[in-house]
Coordinates of C-alpha atoms in Angstrom, one line a residue:
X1 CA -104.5 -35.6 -19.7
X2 CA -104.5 -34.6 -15.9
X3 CA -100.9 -35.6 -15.9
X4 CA -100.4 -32.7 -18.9
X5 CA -101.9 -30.5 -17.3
X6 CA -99.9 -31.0 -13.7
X7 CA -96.8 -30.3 -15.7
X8 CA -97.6 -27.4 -17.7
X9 CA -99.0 -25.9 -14.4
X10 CA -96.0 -26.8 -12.8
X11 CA -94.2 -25.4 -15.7
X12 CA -95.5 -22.1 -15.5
X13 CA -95.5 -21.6 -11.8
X14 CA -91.5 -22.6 -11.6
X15 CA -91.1 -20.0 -14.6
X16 CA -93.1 -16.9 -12.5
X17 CA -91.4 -17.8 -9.5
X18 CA -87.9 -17.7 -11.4
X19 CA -89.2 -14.5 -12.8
X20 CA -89.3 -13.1 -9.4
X21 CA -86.9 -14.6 -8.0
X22 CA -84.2 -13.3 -10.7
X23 CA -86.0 -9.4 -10.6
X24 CA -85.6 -9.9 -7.1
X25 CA -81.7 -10.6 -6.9
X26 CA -80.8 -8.2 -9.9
X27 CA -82.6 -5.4 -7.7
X28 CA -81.6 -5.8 -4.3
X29 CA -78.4 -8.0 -4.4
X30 CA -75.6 -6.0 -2.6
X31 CA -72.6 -4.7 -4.7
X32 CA -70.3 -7.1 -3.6
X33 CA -72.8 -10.0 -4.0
X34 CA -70.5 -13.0 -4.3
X35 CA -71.5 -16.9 -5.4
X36 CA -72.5 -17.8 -2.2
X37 CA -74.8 -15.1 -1.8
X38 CA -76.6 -15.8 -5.0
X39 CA -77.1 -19.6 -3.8
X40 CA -78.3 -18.9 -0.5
X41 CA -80.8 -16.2 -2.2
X42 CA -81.8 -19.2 -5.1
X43 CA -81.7 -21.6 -2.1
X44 CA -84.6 -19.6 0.0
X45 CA -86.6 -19.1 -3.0
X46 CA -86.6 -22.9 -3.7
X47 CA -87.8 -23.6 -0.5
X48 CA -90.4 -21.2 0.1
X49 CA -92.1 -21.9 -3.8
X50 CA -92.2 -25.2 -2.4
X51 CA -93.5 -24.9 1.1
X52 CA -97.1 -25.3 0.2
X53 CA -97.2 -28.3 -1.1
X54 CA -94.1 -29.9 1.1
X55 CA -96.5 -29.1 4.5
X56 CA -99.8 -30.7 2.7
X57 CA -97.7 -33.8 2.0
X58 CA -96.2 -34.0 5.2
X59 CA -98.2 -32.4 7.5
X60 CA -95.4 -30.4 9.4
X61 CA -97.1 -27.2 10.8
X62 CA -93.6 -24.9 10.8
X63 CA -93.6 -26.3 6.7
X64 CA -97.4 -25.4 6.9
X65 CA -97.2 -21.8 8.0
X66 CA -94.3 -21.0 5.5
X67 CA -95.9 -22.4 2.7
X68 CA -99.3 -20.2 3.6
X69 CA -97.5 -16.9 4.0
X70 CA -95.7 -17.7 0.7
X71 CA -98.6 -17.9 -0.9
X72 CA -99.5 -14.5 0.0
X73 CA -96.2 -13.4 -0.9
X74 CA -96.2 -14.9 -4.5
X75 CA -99.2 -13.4 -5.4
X76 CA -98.6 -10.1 -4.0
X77 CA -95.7 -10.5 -5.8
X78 CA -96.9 -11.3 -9.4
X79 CA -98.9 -8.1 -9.2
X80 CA -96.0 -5.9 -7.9
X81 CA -93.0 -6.8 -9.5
X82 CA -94.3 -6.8 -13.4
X83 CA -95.4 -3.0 -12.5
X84 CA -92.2 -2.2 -10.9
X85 CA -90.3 -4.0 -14.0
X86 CA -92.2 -1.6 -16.6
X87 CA -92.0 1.2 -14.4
X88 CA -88.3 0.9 -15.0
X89 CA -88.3 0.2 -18.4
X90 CA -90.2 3.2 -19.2
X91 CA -88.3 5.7 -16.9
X92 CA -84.9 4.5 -19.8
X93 CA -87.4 6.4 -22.3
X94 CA -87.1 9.7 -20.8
X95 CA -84.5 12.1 -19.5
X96 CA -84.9 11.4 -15.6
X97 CA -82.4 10.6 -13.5
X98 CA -81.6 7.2 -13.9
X99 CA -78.7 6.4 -11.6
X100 CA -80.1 3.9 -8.5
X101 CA -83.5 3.3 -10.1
X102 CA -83.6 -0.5 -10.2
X103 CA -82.7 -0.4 -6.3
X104 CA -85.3 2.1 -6.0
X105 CA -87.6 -0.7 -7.5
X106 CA -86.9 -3.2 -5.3
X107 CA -86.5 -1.5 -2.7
X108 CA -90.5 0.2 -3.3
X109 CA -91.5 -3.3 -4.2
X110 CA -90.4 -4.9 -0.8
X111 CA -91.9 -2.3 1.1
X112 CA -95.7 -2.6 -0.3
X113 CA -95.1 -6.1 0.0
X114 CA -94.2 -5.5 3.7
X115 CA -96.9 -3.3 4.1
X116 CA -99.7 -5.1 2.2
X117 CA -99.0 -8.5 4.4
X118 CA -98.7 -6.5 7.7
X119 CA -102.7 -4.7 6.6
X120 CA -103.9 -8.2 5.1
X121 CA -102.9 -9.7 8.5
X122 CA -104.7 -7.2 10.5
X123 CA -107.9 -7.8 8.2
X124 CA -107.7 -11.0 8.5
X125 CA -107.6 -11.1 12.4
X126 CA -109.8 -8.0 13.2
X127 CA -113.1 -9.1 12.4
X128 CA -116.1 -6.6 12.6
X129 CA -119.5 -6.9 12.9
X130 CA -121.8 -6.6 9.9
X131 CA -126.0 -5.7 10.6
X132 CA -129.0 -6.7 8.2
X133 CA -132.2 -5.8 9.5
X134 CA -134.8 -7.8 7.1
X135 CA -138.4 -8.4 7.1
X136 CA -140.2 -12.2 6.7
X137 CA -143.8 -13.4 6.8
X138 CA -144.0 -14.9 10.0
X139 CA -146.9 -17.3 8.9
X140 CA -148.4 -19.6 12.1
X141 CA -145.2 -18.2 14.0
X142 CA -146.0 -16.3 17.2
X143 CA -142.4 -14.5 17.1
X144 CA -142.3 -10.6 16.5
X145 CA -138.3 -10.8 15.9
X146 CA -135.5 -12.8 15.8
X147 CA -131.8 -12.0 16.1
X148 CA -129.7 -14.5 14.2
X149 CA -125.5 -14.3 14.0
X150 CA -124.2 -15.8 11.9
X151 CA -120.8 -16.8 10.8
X152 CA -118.6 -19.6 8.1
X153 CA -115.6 -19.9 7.1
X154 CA -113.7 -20.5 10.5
X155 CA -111.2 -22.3 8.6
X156 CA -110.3 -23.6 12.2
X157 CA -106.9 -25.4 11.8
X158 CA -102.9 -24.3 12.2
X159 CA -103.7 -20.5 11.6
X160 CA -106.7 -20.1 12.5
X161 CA -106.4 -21.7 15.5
X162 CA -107.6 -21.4 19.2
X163 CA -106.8 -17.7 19.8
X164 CA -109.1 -17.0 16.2
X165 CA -111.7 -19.2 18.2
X166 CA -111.8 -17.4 21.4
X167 CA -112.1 -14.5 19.3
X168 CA -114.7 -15.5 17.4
X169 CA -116.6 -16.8 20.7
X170 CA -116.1 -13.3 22.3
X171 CA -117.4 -11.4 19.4
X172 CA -120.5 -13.4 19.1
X173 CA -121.9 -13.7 22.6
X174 CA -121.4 -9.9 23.5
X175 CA -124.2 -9.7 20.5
X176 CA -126.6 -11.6 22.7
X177 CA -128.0 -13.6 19.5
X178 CA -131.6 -15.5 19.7
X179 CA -129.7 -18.4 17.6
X180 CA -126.4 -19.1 16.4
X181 CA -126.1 -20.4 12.7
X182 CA -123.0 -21.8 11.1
X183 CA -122.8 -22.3 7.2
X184 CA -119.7 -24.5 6.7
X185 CA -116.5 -24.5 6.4
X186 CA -115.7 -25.2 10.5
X187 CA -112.6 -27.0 9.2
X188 CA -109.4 -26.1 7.5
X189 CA -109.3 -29.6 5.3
X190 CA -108.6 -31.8 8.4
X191 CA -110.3 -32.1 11.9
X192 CA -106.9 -32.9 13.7
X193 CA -105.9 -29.5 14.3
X194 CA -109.4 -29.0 15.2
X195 CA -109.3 -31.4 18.0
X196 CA -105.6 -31.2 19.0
X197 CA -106.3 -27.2 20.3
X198 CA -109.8 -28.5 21.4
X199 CA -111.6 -25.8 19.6
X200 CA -114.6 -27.6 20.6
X201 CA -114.7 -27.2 24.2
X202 CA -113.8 -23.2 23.6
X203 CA -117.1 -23.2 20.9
X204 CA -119.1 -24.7 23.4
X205 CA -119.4 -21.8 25.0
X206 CA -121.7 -20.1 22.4
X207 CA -124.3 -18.7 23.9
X208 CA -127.8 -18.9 22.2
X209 CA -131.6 -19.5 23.7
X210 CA -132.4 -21.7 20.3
X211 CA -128.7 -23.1 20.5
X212 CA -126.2 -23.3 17.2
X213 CA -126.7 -25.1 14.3
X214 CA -124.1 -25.7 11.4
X215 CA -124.4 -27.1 7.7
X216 CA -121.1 -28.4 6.3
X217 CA -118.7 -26.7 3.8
X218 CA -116.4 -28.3 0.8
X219 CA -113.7 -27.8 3.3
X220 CA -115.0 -29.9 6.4
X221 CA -113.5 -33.0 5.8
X222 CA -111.4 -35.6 7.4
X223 CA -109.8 -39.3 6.8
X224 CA -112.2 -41.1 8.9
X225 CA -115.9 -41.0 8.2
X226 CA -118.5 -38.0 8.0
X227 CA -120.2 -39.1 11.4
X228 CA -116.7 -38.8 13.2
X229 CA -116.4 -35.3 11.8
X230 CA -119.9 -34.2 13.0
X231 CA -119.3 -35.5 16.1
X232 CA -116.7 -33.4 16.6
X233 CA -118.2 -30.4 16.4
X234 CA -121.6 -31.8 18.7
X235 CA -119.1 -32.6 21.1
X236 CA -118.5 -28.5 21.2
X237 CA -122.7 -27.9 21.5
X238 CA -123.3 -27.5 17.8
X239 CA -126.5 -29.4 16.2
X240 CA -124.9 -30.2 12.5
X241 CA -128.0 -30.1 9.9
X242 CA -126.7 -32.8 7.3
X243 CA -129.6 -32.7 4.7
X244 CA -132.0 -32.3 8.1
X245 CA -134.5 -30.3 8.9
X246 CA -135.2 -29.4 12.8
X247 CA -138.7 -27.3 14.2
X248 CA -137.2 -24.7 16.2
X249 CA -139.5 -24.7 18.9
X250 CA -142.6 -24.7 16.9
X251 CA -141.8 -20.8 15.5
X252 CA -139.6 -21.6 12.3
X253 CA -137.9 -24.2 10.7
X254 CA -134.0 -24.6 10.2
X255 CA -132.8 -26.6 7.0
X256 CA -129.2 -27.7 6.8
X257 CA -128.1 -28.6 3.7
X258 CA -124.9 -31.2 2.3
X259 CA -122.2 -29.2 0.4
X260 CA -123.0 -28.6 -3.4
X261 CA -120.2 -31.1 -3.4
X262 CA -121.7 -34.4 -1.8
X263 CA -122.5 -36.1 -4.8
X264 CA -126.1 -37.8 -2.1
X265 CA -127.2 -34.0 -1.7
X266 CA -130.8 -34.3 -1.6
X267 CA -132.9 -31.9 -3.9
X268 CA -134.0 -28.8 -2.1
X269 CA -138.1 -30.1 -2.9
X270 CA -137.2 -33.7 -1.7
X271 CA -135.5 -32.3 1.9
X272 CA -138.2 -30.0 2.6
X273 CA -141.6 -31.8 1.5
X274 CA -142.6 -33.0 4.7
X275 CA -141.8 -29.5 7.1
X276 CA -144.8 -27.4 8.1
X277 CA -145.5 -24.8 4.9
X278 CA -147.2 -22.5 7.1
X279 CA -144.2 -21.5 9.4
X280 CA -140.9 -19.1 8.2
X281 CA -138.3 -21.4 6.6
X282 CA -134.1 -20.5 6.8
X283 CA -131.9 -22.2 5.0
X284 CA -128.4 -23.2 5.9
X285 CA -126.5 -23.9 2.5
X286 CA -122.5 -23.4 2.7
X287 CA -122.0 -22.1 -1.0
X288 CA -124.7 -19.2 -2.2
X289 CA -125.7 -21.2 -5.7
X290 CA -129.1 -21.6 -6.8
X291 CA -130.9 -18.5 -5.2
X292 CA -134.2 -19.0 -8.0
X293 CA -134.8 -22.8 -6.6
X294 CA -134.6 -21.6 -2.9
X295 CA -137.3 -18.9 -3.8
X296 CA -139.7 -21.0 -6.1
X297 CA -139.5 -23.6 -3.0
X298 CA -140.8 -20.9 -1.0
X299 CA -137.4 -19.9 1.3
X300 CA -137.8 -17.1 3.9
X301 CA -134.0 -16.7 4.3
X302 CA -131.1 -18.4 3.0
X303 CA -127.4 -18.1 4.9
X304 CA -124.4 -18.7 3.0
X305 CA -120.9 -18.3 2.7
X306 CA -117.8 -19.7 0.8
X307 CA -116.9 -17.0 -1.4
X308 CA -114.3 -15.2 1.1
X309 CA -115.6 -12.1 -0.9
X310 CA -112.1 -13.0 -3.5
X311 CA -110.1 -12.9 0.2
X312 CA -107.4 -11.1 -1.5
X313 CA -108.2 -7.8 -4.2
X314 CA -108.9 -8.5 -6.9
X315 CA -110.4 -12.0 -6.9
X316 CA -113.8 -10.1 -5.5
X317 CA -113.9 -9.3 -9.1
X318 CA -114.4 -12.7 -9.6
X319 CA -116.2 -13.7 -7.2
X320 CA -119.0 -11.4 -8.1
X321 CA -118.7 -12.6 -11.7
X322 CA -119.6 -16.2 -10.1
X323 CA -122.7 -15.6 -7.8
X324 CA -125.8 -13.8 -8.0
X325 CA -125.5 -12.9 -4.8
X326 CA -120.9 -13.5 -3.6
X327 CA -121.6 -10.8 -0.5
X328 CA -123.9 -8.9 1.7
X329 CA -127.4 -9.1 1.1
X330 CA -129.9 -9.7 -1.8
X331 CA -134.0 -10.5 -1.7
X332 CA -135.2 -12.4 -4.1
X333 CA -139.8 -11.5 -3.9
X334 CA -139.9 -12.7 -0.3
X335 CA -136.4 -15.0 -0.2
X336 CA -133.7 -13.2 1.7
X337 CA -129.8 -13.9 1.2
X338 CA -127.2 -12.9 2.9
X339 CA -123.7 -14.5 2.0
X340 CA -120.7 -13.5 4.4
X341 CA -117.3 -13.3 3.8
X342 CA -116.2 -15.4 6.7
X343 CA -114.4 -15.5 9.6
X344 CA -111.3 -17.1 8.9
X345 CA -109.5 -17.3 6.1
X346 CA -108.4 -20.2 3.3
X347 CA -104.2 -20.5 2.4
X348 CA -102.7 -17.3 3.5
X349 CA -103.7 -15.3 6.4
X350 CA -104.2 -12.2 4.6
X351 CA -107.6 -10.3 4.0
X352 CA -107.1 -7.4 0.9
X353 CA -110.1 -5.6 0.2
X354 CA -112.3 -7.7 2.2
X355 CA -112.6 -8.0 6.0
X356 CA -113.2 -10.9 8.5
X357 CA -116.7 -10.5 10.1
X358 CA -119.4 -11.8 12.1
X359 CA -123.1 -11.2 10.3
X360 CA -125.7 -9.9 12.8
X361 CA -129.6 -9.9 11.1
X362 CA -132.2 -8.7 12.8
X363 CA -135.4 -10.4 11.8
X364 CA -138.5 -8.8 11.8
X365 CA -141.7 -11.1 11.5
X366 CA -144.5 -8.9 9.8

């Protein structure tokens, strides 16, 4: 069955990328196009349709890169040229001008692909800062305030690599944050990159009075074994919270949670039982599900993030069809979430309708 299904995927995406592919050389091929044009065109398309997958099997960054901004590009793509296509069908119905209108087409078509890859790009490196000022019960807590920032989806890896880190690093400290809090997805799939551009000596330079904590995403893994990965990122000054629970100088208490997808992920009851009732509770949980069992177990605040926000128009649509809660913030009787749409980015580099940010909340303890 799975092997069905691999084929008629593979099927479908080698029939859409012909279909582009062949709009693409009937529009913009040059008058005297000869035979060995038309190869070298087919030739490119191969190769970039097959980039993707070619730099996760081998692992070649140059392969990598390629196969990340295709994926951009194909998707952009799929949207763009089926409107351009009817466009020109429908402009043979009426009594308009006619003569050039298929270069016209293509010509439109490669220019809103330019232009939506050169805005995605800037999104998706330009992050900006994003304030919630919310209210908890601060129980036996002697805090007034707290100022958490908060960040996921670093993605750190080939693209988003050390410069995205030093970015990230700079944002963050000029907002002078109480604590630091990290809801997965540190990794792009593979800690090698990670360590190879020693992002963890440039993230230990967060700055924070009650230090950085992190939970792990579906996204943070590696080859060798989960305590290799976490230590990793403790070698960069950041306290991982894998199903844990830390007292945060005797004022609130952190829980960090496994992904959704660790199949030993304690119950949210079970991981909690033993922490003191009486003080303000935030949870650390990398994918926003599950906002009524976080309540009913009595959650102050709940940080989250995985959704990207859709990363590229429209698949916020979806998103938001998914979650309760795929962006921003939502309170829940005295439960506060606020889900961000990440730092970094997963695939392509390319942010459409969303926007790579840090999250700054302002806690007030009433």
């Amino acid at each position: 069955m799975v092997i069905l299904v691999f084929i008629i995927t593979l099927l479908l995406y080698g029939g859409l990328v012909y279909y582009i592919g062949w709009r693409g050389l009937h529009w913009l091929r040059p008058k005297s196009s000869t035979r060995r044009f038309k190869i070298l065109y087919s030739l490119v398309i191969v190769l970039a349709a097959t980039s993707f997958i070619v730099g996760r099997m081998t692992g070649l960054t140059f392969i990598n890169i390629i196969g990340a901004y295709w994926m951009a590009c194909f998707y952009l793509l799929l949207l763009l040229v089926p409107l351009a296509h009817v466009t020109v069908i429908l402009l043979r119905l009426t009594r308009l001008p006619r003569h050039g209108t298929q270069k016209w087409a293509g010509f439109i078509t490669l220019g809103l692909l330019i232009f939506f890859m050169a805005w995605g790009s800037y999104n998706a490196f330009s992050p900006v800062v994003r304030d919630y000022d919310i209210q908890i019960d601060k129980g036996s807590s002697t805090l007034d305030e707290l100022h958490i920032v908060m960040a996921a989806d670093m993605h750190f890896g080939l693209l988003s690599g050390k410069d995205h880190a030093e970015r990230f690093v700079k944002e963050t400290n000029a907002l002078n944050p109480d604590i630091i809090l990290l809801p997965g997805d540190l990794f792009d799939d593979d800690v090698q990159p990670f360590l190879d551009q020693e992002i963890d000596k440039i993230l230990s330079k967060l700055q924070a009075p009650f230090g950085v904590y992190a939970s792990l995403g579906n996204h943070d893994r590696h080859d060798g074994t989960m305590k290799e990965l976490i230590e990793s990122l403790e070698q960069g000054g950041i306290t991982v919270l894998y199903d844990e629970t830390v007292d945060v100088e005797g004022q609130f208490t952190l829980i960090g949670r496994k992904d959704r997808i660790d199949d030993e992920r304690l119950p949210l009851d079970a991981l909690i039982n033993d922490v003191d009732q009486t003080k303000p509770k935030i949870l650390i949980d990398h994918q926003p599900y599950d906002l009524d069992i976080a309540q009913r177990e009595g959650i102050d605040l709940m940080v989250s993030g995985h959704t990207h926000r859709g990363q590229i128009f429209p698949g916020s649509l979806l998103t938001d069809m998914i979650y309760e809660n795929d962006w921003g913030h939502l309170q829940k009787e005295q439960m506060h979430s606020i889900v961000t749409s990440g730092f970094g980015f997963w695939g392509p580099p390319i942010r459409l309708g969303t926007r790579a940010e840090v999250v700054s909340i302002w806690v007030e303890f009433k």
